[in-house]
Amino acid sequence: MTVNEDSFTNWKNREEIAESMIPMIGKLHRERDVTVLLHSRSLVNKSVVSILKTHRFARQIAGYELSVTDTLPFLQALTTLDLGPSQIDIGMLAAMYKADDRALSVEAFTAEAVAGATGANKIEGGEGRDVVLYGFGRIGRLVARLLIEKAGSGNGLRLRAIVVRGGGDQDIVKRASLLRRDSIHGQFQGTITVDEATSTINANGNEIKVIYANDPSEIDYTAYGIKDAILIDNTGKWRDREGLSEHLRPGIDKVVLTAPGKGDVPNIVHGVNHDTIKPDEQILSCASCTTNAIVPPLKAMADEYGVLRGHVETVHSFTNDQNLLDNYHKADRRGRSAPLNMVITETGAASAVAKALPDLKAPITGSSIRVPVPDVSIAILSLRLGRETNREEVLDYLRDVSLTSPLKRQIDFTTAPDAVSSDFIGSRHASIVDAGATKVDGDNAILYLWYDNEFGYSCQVIRVVQHVSGVEYPTYPATAV
């Protein structure tokens, strides 16, 4: 047999193993509300090829490809345990087992590593938490996709309603079509049907009421069976406490804004300051996509090296706030054609750092340029560090942060020498460190941080909502058993 035939046979064998993993992953998710991860990437509802590609990602982490033959035994062991709602990383299990010198069986090691999610220790699933989307634009529809995807056993977040202004004939049909197909993010993974008579969208079995209203004061959510819901305001129309308080109607318990909050509204970047949210806080903001992109790596660098000052330059994709062709706009430059120009604009991300990282006293400045791409941006973070270092040390540190630190869901890492913006469409991380572009000279460091300003940000929003709803399930294993 030739080498090529050996390689092909190996591939087919791995395909077969990945195929066998799919029903186990699905059953754990549906019946026990367990999300199986591989180095913080979800394997739920993934295809055979997607599972194999996710395993291959480990090449840039440890220098070798993680095989499904390595992770399958851990997945099989999980199916035998009395698990409660949780997230379990089989990539981390495999890596930690390899480093363990106690000669335990895979079954014994796995049981020990996830003991906090089993038996008397496990979290009992509840009835779930109602969620309402106020607005159904770019972020609103992506958040809807994520909520539907994460419905799992039904014990987590439940998208119950969408509030929009009436748009005329076939309004609900058109909105459902925009949820079904997206020019950037592709097809909705599942089925969507519409009942115009009851103003309901059914997406993968989730019945979502479409409520037409011009103002929050017009709605009594309890009339739709909605109670203690978290409302996600995607409009950006209200950004201070007084305005957002208008949403606190019957049936609504908390309000989460998908834009920077003003005044005393807490600006939350999940992974950095979400644990500062007070239990009785009813109004909070998820800050901006750019703030979410720069704050986690900024915190990581400040923790390890200290940061004396910094500047962030964002090269940002154009948004709906800009005009397709030159026309009047209340802002000075955003009236010029977005697909035809680079447009200098402002960013509030630098000033927002102080809200998310109050202990960081370093001055951070910022500016922004909008460019003619529809999605994915890059933040160039230039830092004066508290001590001298070198490029190799910084890259090793950030690679480790992306894998094993509390920020591993926020910070990703790529070594691809030919990476470009479209490669990161659909990334679930708040930002991705581009290793090849990183520059370090003594106490000066420049980080290039890619981020999907639509989808990656929407994932951060969902994490905040999960946290305040009480359905942010613990992740296992910890970094040490």
Short mmCIF file of C-alpha atoms in Angstrom, two decimals:
data_model
loop_
_atom_site.label_atom_id
_atom_site.label_comp_id
_atom_site.label_asym_id
_atom_site.label_seq_id
_atom_site.Cartn_x
_atom_site.Cartn_y
_atom_site.Cartn_z
CA MET A 1 0.00 0.00 0.00
CA THR A 2 1.35 3.45 -0.90
CA VAL A 3 1.84 6.29 1.56
CA ASN A 4 -1.11 8.14 -0.03
CA GLU A 5 -3.33 5.10 0.50
CA ASP A 6 -2.20 4.90 4.15
CA SER A 7 -3.08 8.56 4.61
CA PHE A 8 -6.49 8.12 3.00
CA THR A 9 -7.25 5.05 5.11
CA ASN A 10 -6.29 6.98 8.24
CA TRP A 11 -8.62 9.80 7.22
CA LYS A 12 -11.52 7.41 6.65
CA ASN A 13 -10.92 5.82 10.05
CA ARG A 14 -10.99 9.20 11.75
CA GLU A 15 -14.17 10.08 9.87
CA GLU A 16 -15.78 6.93 11.24
CA ILE A 17 -14.74 7.81 14.79
CA ALA A 18 -16.01 11.40 14.45
CA GLU A 19 -19.29 10.05 13.11
CA SER A 20 -19.65 7.85 16.19
CA MET A 21 -19.08 10.87 18.44
CA ILE A 22 -22.00 12.89 17.04
CA PRO A 23 -24.87 10.95 18.72
CA MET A 24 -23.01 10.92 22.05
CA ILE A 25 -22.46 14.68 21.91
CA GLY A 26 -26.07 15.26 20.89
CA LYS A 27 -27.54 13.05 23.59
CA LEU A 28 -25.47 14.69 26.33
CA HIS A 29 -26.67 18.09 25.13
CA ARG A 30 -30.36 17.24 24.76
CA GLU A 31 -30.86 15.04 27.80
CA ARG A 32 -28.39 16.45 30.34
CA ASP A 33 -27.71 19.99 29.12
CA VAL A 34 -24.02 19.17 28.77
CA THR A 35 -22.08 21.04 26.08
CA VAL A 36 -19.05 19.12 24.87
CA LEU A 37 -16.13 21.41 23.99
CA LEU A 38 -12.76 20.95 22.38
CA HIS A 39 -10.32 23.65 23.51
CA SER A 40 -13.30 25.92 24.30
CA ARG A 41 -14.96 25.24 20.91
CA SER A 42 -18.38 23.64 21.03
CA LEU A 43 -18.82 20.31 19.22
CA VAL A 44 -22.63 20.38 19.52
CA ASN A 45 -24.43 20.11 16.15
CA LYS A 46 -21.14 19.90 14.27
CA SER A 47 -20.55 17.78 11.19
CA VAL A 48 -17.96 15.02 10.87
CA VAL A 49 -15.58 17.30 9.00
CA SER A 50 -16.11 20.15 11.47
CA ILE A 51 -15.22 17.85 14.37
CA LEU A 52 -12.04 16.74 12.58
CA LYS A 53 -11.06 20.33 11.73
CA THR A 54 -11.60 21.42 15.33
CA HIS A 55 -9.29 18.63 16.47
CA ARG A 56 -6.65 19.72 13.97
CA PHE A 57 -6.68 23.20 15.50
CA ALA A 58 -4.52 21.77 18.31
CA ARG A 59 -1.53 21.84 15.94
CA GLN A 60 -0.89 25.49 16.67
CA ILE A 61 -1.20 24.90 20.40
CA ALA A 62 1.01 21.95 21.21
CA GLY A 63 2.73 21.39 17.87
CA TYR A 64 0.84 18.21 17.06
CA GLU A 65 -2.63 17.37 15.81
CA LEU A 66 -5.06 16.18 18.45
CA SER A 67 -6.73 13.05 17.12
CA VAL A 68 -10.29 11.88 17.64
CA THR A 69 -8.73 8.61 18.80
CA ASP A 70 -7.33 10.60 21.75
CA THR A 71 -10.61 12.27 22.74
CA LEU A 72 -13.13 9.49 22.01
CA PRO A 73 -12.37 7.52 25.22
CA PHE A 74 -13.07 10.61 27.32
CA LEU A 75 -16.36 11.25 25.53
CA GLN A 76 -17.34 7.63 26.06
CA ALA A 77 -16.47 7.94 29.76
CA LEU A 78 -18.69 11.03 30.06
CA THR A 79 -21.71 9.11 28.79
CA THR A 80 -21.43 6.71 31.75
CA LEU A 81 -21.49 9.45 34.41
CA ASP A 82 -24.45 11.03 36.21
CA LEU A 83 -23.79 14.49 34.78
CA GLY A 84 -25.68 17.71 35.43
CA PRO A 85 -25.77 20.87 33.29
CA SER A 86 -22.19 21.84 32.46
CA GLN A 87 -19.59 22.46 29.77
CA ILE A 88 -16.91 19.80 29.46
CA ASP A 89 -13.75 20.22 27.39
CA ILE A 90 -12.55 16.84 26.11
CA GLY A 91 -9.48 18.47 24.59
CA MET A 92 -8.43 19.67 28.02
CA LEU A 93 -9.21 16.25 29.49
CA ALA A 94 -6.95 14.56 26.93
CA ALA A 95 -4.12 17.06 27.47
CA MET A 96 -4.29 16.83 31.27
CA TYR A 97 -4.50 13.04 31.23
CA LYS A 98 -1.36 12.89 29.10
CA ALA A 99 0.48 15.04 31.66
CA ASP A 100 -0.82 13.06 34.65
CA ASP A 101 1.58 10.46 36.05
CA ARG A 102 -0.76 8.53 38.35
CA ALA A 103 -1.54 5.77 35.85
CA LEU A 104 -5.29 6.19 36.32
CA SER A 105 -7.69 4.71 33.81
CA VAL A 106 -9.41 7.13 31.45
CA GLU A 107 -12.69 6.42 33.24
CA ALA A 108 -11.28 7.14 36.70
CA PHE A 109 -9.45 10.27 35.56
CA THR A 110 -12.54 11.64 33.80
CA ALA A 111 -14.78 10.98 36.79
CA GLU A 112 -12.34 12.84 39.04
CA ALA A 113 -11.86 15.76 36.65
CA VAL A 114 -15.60 16.43 36.27
CA ALA A 115 -16.65 15.47 39.81
CA GLY A 116 -18.17 18.92 40.34
CA ALA A 117 -20.77 18.16 37.66
CA THR A 118 -21.79 14.71 38.89
CA GLY A 119 -23.94 13.12 41.55
CA ALA A 120 -24.76 15.26 44.55
CA ASN A 121 -22.52 18.05 43.24
CA LYS A 122 -24.34 18.60 39.97
CA ILE A 123 -26.57 21.53 39.16
CA GLU A 124 -30.20 20.59 38.70
CA GLY A 125 -31.76 21.96 35.53
CA GLY A 126 -34.62 24.40 36.06
CA GLU A 127 -37.49 25.59 33.92
CA GLY A 128 -35.27 27.91 31.92
CA ARG A 129 -35.31 31.69 31.65
CA ASP A 130 -37.45 33.67 29.23
CA VAL A 131 -35.67 36.06 26.86
CA VAL A 132 -37.16 38.88 24.77
CA LEU A 133 -35.36 40.61 21.90
CA TYR A 134 -36.25 44.27 21.47
CA GLY A 135 -35.17 44.97 17.91
CA PHE A 136 -34.26 42.46 15.22
CA GLY A 137 -31.39 43.91 13.23
CA ARG A 138 -27.88 42.56 12.62
CA ILE A 139 -27.09 41.78 16.26
CA GLY A 140 -30.65 40.85 17.14
CA ARG A 141 -30.86 38.12 14.51
CA LEU A 142 -27.46 36.66 15.41
CA VAL A 143 -28.39 36.63 19.10
CA ALA A 144 -31.62 34.86 18.09
CA ARG A 145 -29.61 32.21 16.22
CA LEU A 146 -27.42 31.64 19.26
CA LEU A 147 -30.36 31.43 21.66
CA ILE A 148 -32.06 28.85 19.43
CA GLU A 149 -28.82 26.90 19.03
CA LYS A 150 -28.26 26.83 22.78
CA ALA A 151 -31.82 25.83 23.69
CA GLY A 152 -30.51 22.29 24.35
CA SER A 153 -32.76 20.47 26.76
CA GLY A 154 -34.94 23.54 27.22
CA ASN A 155 -33.60 24.19 30.73
CA GLY A 156 -31.51 27.20 29.73
CA LEU A 157 -32.44 30.40 27.90
CA ARG A 158 -35.71 30.41 25.95
CA LEU A 159 -36.32 33.02 23.26
CA ARG A 160 -40.00 33.81 23.76
CA ALA A 161 -40.60 37.01 21.81
CA ILE A 162 -39.22 39.60 19.42
CA VAL A 163 -40.44 43.20 19.52
CA VAL A 164 -40.37 45.22 16.30
CA ARG A 165 -42.20 48.11 14.70
CA GLY A 166 -44.79 47.12 12.12
CA GLY A 167 -43.43 47.03 8.59
CA GLY A 168 -46.47 46.46 6.41
CA ASP A 169 -47.56 43.47 4.37
CA GLN A 170 -45.77 40.18 5.02
CA ASP A 171 -43.65 41.81 7.72
CA ILE A 172 -43.20 38.62 9.72
CA VAL A 173 -42.44 36.59 6.57
CA LYS A 174 -39.69 39.00 5.59
CA ARG A 175 -38.19 39.05 9.08
CA ALA A 176 -38.21 35.25 9.21
CA SER A 177 -36.47 35.18 5.82
CA LEU A 178 -33.72 37.45 7.16
CA LEU A 179 -33.28 35.04 10.07
CA ARG A 180 -33.20 32.09 7.67
CA ARG A 181 -30.57 33.47 5.28
CA ASP A 182 -27.71 35.87 5.89
CA SER A 183 -25.30 37.13 3.22
CA ILE A 184 -22.37 37.07 5.66
CA HIS A 185 -23.13 34.33 8.16
CA GLY A 186 -24.88 31.89 5.85
CA GLN A 187 -27.93 29.72 6.31
CA PHE A 188 -29.72 29.20 9.61
CA GLN A 189 -28.89 25.73 10.90
CA GLY A 190 -32.35 24.21 11.11
CA THR A 191 -35.91 24.85 10.01
CA ILE A 192 -38.05 27.96 10.27
CA THR A 193 -41.80 28.23 9.72
CA VAL A 194 -44.12 31.20 10.05
CA ASP A 195 -47.69 31.46 11.30
CA GLU A 196 -48.93 34.88 10.17
CA ALA A 197 -52.31 34.42 11.89
CA THR A 198 -50.69 34.19 15.33
CA SER A 199 -47.59 36.31 14.52
CA THR A 200 -45.34 33.42 15.46
CA ILE A 201 -41.99 32.19 14.12
CA ASN A 202 -41.17 28.56 14.87
CA ALA A 203 -37.41 27.92 14.71
CA ASN A 204 -36.19 24.42 15.51
CA GLY A 205 -39.26 23.88 17.68
CA ASN A 206 -38.92 27.21 19.49
CA GLU A 207 -42.14 29.22 19.24
CA ILE A 208 -41.24 32.91 19.10
CA LYS A 209 -43.96 35.53 19.31
CA VAL A 210 -43.46 38.63 17.16
CA ILE A 211 -44.88 41.64 19.03
CA TYR A 212 -45.48 44.87 17.15
CA ALA A 213 -45.00 48.05 19.18
CA ASN A 214 -43.61 51.54 18.71
CA ASP A 215 -42.70 52.04 22.34
CA PRO A 216 -42.00 49.84 25.40
CA SER A 217 -44.96 51.36 27.26
CA GLU A 218 -47.37 49.67 24.83
CA ILE A 219 -46.49 46.13 25.93
CA ASP A 220 -47.64 43.89 28.77
CA TYR A 221 -45.43 40.82 28.35
CA THR A 222 -47.40 38.78 30.84
CA ALA A 223 -50.26 38.76 28.31
CA TYR A 224 -48.01 36.48 26.23
CA GLY A 225 -47.16 34.17 29.13
CA ILE A 226 -43.73 35.78 29.57
CA LYS A 227 -42.42 36.13 33.12
CA ASP A 228 -39.18 37.28 34.81
CA ALA A 229 -37.64 37.70 31.36
CA ILE A 230 -34.34 39.20 30.35
CA LEU A 231 -34.91 41.77 27.62
CA ILE A 232 -32.04 42.37 25.19
CA ASP A 233 -32.29 45.81 23.62
CA ASN A 234 -30.62 45.70 20.20
CA THR A 235 -31.86 49.10 19.01
CA GLY A 236 -29.41 51.38 20.82
CA LYS A 237 -32.20 53.95 21.01
CA TRP A 238 -31.97 54.14 24.81
CA ARG A 239 -28.53 53.99 26.42
CA ASP A 240 -28.92 55.53 29.86
CA ARG A 241 -30.65 54.16 32.94
CA GLU A 242 -33.70 56.39 32.57
CA GLY A 243 -34.38 55.35 28.99
CA LEU A 244 -33.65 51.64 29.47
CA SER A 245 -35.88 51.58 32.55
CA GLU A 246 -38.82 52.02 30.17
CA HIS A 247 -38.39 48.32 29.34
CA LEU A 248 -39.07 47.22 32.92
CA ARG A 249 -42.66 46.36 32.16
CA PRO A 250 -44.79 43.50 33.53
CA GLY A 251 -42.96 40.29 32.65
CA ILE A 252 -39.48 41.87 32.32
CA ASP A 253 -36.96 41.46 35.14
CA LYS A 254 -33.67 42.65 33.60
CA VAL A 255 -32.53 44.71 30.60
CA VAL A 256 -29.30 44.08 28.68
CA LEU A 257 -28.14 46.66 26.14
CA THR A 258 -26.07 45.67 23.09
CA ALA A 259 -24.29 49.03 22.88
CA PRO A 260 -22.14 51.09 25.26
CA GLY A 261 -24.15 52.27 28.25
CA LYS A 262 -24.09 55.86 29.42
CA GLY A 263 -23.97 57.33 32.90
CA ASP A 264 -24.05 54.80 35.70
CA VAL A 265 -25.10 51.86 33.50
CA PRO A 266 -22.49 49.10 34.08
CA ASN A 267 -20.51 48.22 30.93
CA ILE A 268 -19.79 44.50 31.10
CA VAL A 269 -17.15 42.57 29.16
CA HIS A 270 -17.70 38.90 29.87
CA GLY A 271 -14.56 37.19 31.15
CA VAL A 272 -13.22 40.43 32.60
CA ASN A 273 -15.78 42.07 34.88
CA HIS A 274 -18.99 40.01 34.61
CA ASP A 275 -18.50 38.81 38.18
CA THR A 276 -18.98 42.41 39.40
CA ILE A 277 -22.65 42.44 38.37
CA LYS A 278 -24.78 42.88 41.47
CA PRO A 279 -27.60 40.33 41.82
CA ASP A 280 -30.20 43.09 42.06
CA GLU A 281 -28.87 45.04 39.05
CA GLN A 282 -31.68 45.29 36.52
CA ILE A 283 -29.99 47.33 33.79
CA LEU A 284 -26.59 46.72 32.24
CA SER A 285 -24.69 47.09 28.98
CA CYS A 286 -22.47 44.69 27.03
CA ALA A 287 -20.34 47.65 25.88
CA SER A 288 -19.25 47.70 22.22
CA CYS A 289 -17.75 45.07 19.95
CA THR A 290 -14.43 46.91 19.97
CA THR A 291 -14.39 47.23 23.76
CA ASN A 292 -14.98 43.47 23.99
CA ALA A 293 -12.14 42.90 21.53
CA ILE A 294 -9.47 44.97 23.29
CA VAL A 295 -10.28 44.67 27.02
CA PRO A 296 -9.53 40.91 27.47
CA PRO A 297 -6.04 41.04 25.84
CA LEU A 298 -5.38 44.37 27.55
CA LYS A 299 -6.18 42.76 30.91
CA ALA A 300 -4.00 39.77 30.06
CA MET A 301 -1.04 42.01 29.19
CA ALA A 302 -1.57 44.22 32.24
CA ASP A 303 -1.68 41.19 34.55
CA GLU A 304 1.61 39.80 33.26
CA TYR A 305 3.66 42.82 32.20
CA GLY A 306 1.93 45.91 33.51
CA VAL A 307 0.67 48.59 31.12
CA LEU A 308 1.81 52.21 31.46
CA ARG A 309 -0.14 53.61 28.49
CA GLY A 310 -1.71 52.48 25.27
CA HIS A 311 -3.37 53.44 22.02
CA VAL A 312 -5.87 51.42 19.99
CA GLU A 313 -6.50 51.99 16.29
CA THR A 314 -9.46 50.06 14.96
CA VAL A 315 -9.87 49.24 11.30
CA HIS A 316 -13.59 48.51 11.39
CA SER A 317 -16.01 47.07 8.85
CA PHE A 318 -18.80 49.39 7.77
CA THR A 319 -22.19 49.20 9.50
CA ASN A 320 -25.84 50.03 8.85
CA ASP A 321 -25.29 53.43 10.44
CA GLN A 322 -23.40 54.49 7.31
CA ASN A 323 -24.83 55.29 3.90
CA LEU A 324 -24.41 53.04 0.85
CA LEU A 325 -24.06 56.13 -1.33
CA ASP A 326 -23.28 59.74 -0.43
CA ASN A 327 -26.25 61.25 1.35
CA TYR A 328 -27.12 63.36 4.37
CA HIS A 329 -26.02 61.98 7.74
CA LYS A 330 -25.96 63.72 11.11
CA ALA A 331 -22.30 62.70 11.54
CA ASP A 332 -19.61 64.53 9.59
CA ARG A 333 -18.17 61.67 7.52
CA ARG A 334 -20.61 58.77 7.83
CA GLY A 335 -22.76 60.22 5.10
CA ARG A 336 -20.10 59.32 2.54
CA SER A 337 -20.45 56.01 0.72
CA ALA A 338 -19.43 53.15 3.03
CA PRO A 339 -18.61 50.57 0.30
CA LEU A 340 -16.47 53.05 -1.64
CA ASN A 341 -14.41 54.81 1.01
CA MET A 342 -12.23 54.50 4.04
CA VAL A 343 -13.95 56.73 6.58
CA ILE A 344 -12.25 58.25 9.60
CA THR A 345 -14.55 58.12 12.61
CA GLU A 346 -14.41 57.96 16.37
CA THR A 347 -14.49 55.06 18.82
CA GLY A 348 -15.55 55.20 22.42
CA ALA A 349 -13.80 51.91 23.15
CA ALA A 350 -10.71 53.49 24.69
CA SER A 351 -12.70 55.53 27.20
CA ALA A 352 -14.89 52.48 27.92
CA VAL A 353 -11.83 50.57 29.15
CA ALA A 354 -12.02 52.48 32.43
CA LYS A 355 -15.48 51.07 33.16
CA ALA A 356 -14.45 47.48 32.49
CA LEU A 357 -10.96 47.73 34.02
CA PRO A 358 -11.18 50.35 36.78
CA ASP A 359 -7.91 49.17 38.34
CA LEU A 360 -5.98 49.94 35.16
CA LYS A 361 -4.73 53.48 35.63
CA ALA A 362 -2.84 53.67 32.33
CA PRO A 363 -4.17 56.25 29.86
CA ILE A 364 -5.64 54.57 26.76
CA THR A 365 -6.42 56.58 23.63
CA GLY A 366 -8.24 55.42 20.53
CA SER A 367 -9.29 56.21 16.97
CA SER A 368 -11.02 54.34 14.17
CA ILE A 369 -11.29 53.97 10.41
CA ARG A 370 -14.29 52.35 8.74
CA VAL A 371 -13.32 50.32 5.67
CA PRO A 372 -15.28 48.71 2.79
CA VAL A 373 -15.74 45.20 4.20
CA PRO A 374 -19.11 44.05 5.61
CA ASP A 375 -17.83 42.16 8.67
CA VAL A 376 -14.71 41.45 10.77
CA SER A 377 -12.51 44.22 12.06
CA ILE A 378 -9.02 44.49 13.49
CA ALA A 379 -7.81 46.41 16.53
CA ILE A 380 -4.16 47.44 16.61
CA LEU A 381 -3.25 47.75 20.27
CA SER A 382 0.00 49.60 20.93
CA LEU A 383 1.22 49.32 24.52
CA ARG A 384 3.99 50.70 26.69
CA LEU A 385 4.66 47.86 29.15
CA GLY A 386 5.79 47.96 32.73
CA ARG A 387 8.83 45.79 31.98
CA GLU A 388 10.89 44.71 29.02
CA THR A 389 10.17 41.44 27.25
CA ASN A 390 10.49 39.87 23.81
CA ARG A 391 8.21 38.66 21.06
CA GLU A 392 8.61 34.93 21.79
CA GLU A 393 7.73 35.38 25.46
CA VAL A 394 4.64 37.45 24.68
CA LEU A 395 3.40 34.98 22.06
CA ASP A 396 3.95 32.00 24.35
CA TYR A 397 2.07 33.80 27.09
CA LEU A 398 -0.89 34.81 24.91
CA ARG A 399 -1.08 31.32 23.40
CA ASP A 400 -1.32 29.90 26.91
CA VAL A 401 -3.93 32.51 27.89
CA SER A 402 -6.07 31.47 24.91
CA LEU A 403 -6.00 27.83 26.04
CA THR A 404 -6.00 27.53 29.80
CA SER A 405 -6.84 30.88 31.38
CA PRO A 406 -10.24 32.24 32.46
CA LEU A 407 -10.08 34.32 29.26
CA LYS A 408 -9.93 31.34 26.89
CA ARG A 409 -13.46 31.98 25.61
CA GLN A 410 -12.61 35.61 24.92
CA ILE A 411 -9.11 35.34 23.42
CA ASP A 412 -8.22 33.14 20.47
CA PHE A 413 -4.83 32.76 18.81
CA THR A 414 -3.78 32.17 15.21
CA THR A 415 -0.40 31.41 13.68
CA ALA A 416 -1.70 31.30 10.09
CA PRO A 417 0.81 33.28 8.01
CA ASP A 418 -1.78 34.21 5.37
CA ALA A 419 -4.72 35.09 7.65
CA VAL A 420 -7.10 37.77 6.36
CA SER A 421 -10.30 39.25 7.72
CA SER A 422 -12.79 36.86 6.08
CA ASP A 423 -11.08 33.92 7.82
CA PHE A 424 -12.61 35.07 11.10
CA ILE A 425 -16.24 35.39 10.06
CA GLY A 426 -18.19 33.35 12.59
CA SER A 427 -15.49 33.39 15.27
CA ARG A 428 -17.04 33.01 18.73
CA HIS A 429 -14.17 34.72 20.50
CA ALA A 430 -14.11 38.39 21.40
CA SER A 431 -10.73 38.76 19.68
CA ILE A 432 -8.07 36.68 17.95
CA VAL A 433 -4.37 37.42 18.45
CA ASP A 434 -2.50 37.37 15.13
CA ALA A 435 0.86 35.87 16.09
CA GLY A 436 2.54 36.69 12.79
CA ALA A 437 1.77 40.40 13.03
CA THR A 438 2.73 40.82 16.71
CA LYS A 439 5.64 43.19 17.34
CA VAL A 440 7.62 43.52 20.56
CA ASP A 441 10.64 45.72 21.22
CA GLY A 442 11.75 45.98 24.83
CA ASP A 443 8.86 47.56 26.72
CA ASN A 444 6.84 48.30 23.60
CA ALA A 445 4.33 45.79 22.23
CA ILE A 446 1.91 46.01 19.31
CA LEU A 447 -0.87 43.42 19.16
CA TYR A 448 -3.04 42.87 16.08
CA LEU A 449 -6.45 41.63 17.22
CA TRP A 450 -9.01 40.35 14.72
CA TYR A 451 -12.66 40.25 15.77
CA ASP A 452 -15.98 39.40 14.19
CA ASN A 453 -17.72 42.58 15.27
CA GLU A 454 -21.11 40.94 14.66
CA PHE A 455 -20.95 37.27 15.65
CA GLY A 456 -18.11 37.34 18.17
CA TYR A 457 -19.78 40.24 19.93
CA SER A 458 -23.14 38.45 19.89
CA CYS A 459 -21.48 35.49 21.63
CA GLN A 460 -20.24 37.83 24.35
CA VAL A 461 -23.77 39.18 24.76
CA ILE A 462 -25.12 35.65 25.20
CA ARG A 463 -22.46 34.90 27.83
CA VAL A 464 -23.51 37.94 29.84
CA VAL A 465 -27.18 36.97 29.56
CA GLN A 466 -26.37 33.42 30.66
CA HIS A 467 -24.49 34.79 33.66
CA VAL A 468 -27.23 37.13 34.89
CA SER A 469 -29.91 34.50 34.24
CA GLY A 470 -28.18 31.89 36.39
CA VAL A 471 -27.74 29.42 33.54
CA GLU A 472 -24.04 30.01 32.91
CA TYR A 473 -22.99 26.46 33.61
CA PRO A 474 -19.53 25.64 35.02
CA THR A 475 -16.78 24.38 32.73
CA TYR A 476 -14.74 21.26 33.43
CA PRO A 477 -11.99 20.28 33.89
CA ALA A 478 -10.28 23.00 35.85
CA THR A 479 -6.70 23.74 34.87
CA ALA A 480 -5.55 21.21 37.46
CA VAL A 481 -7.19 18.05 38.75
#
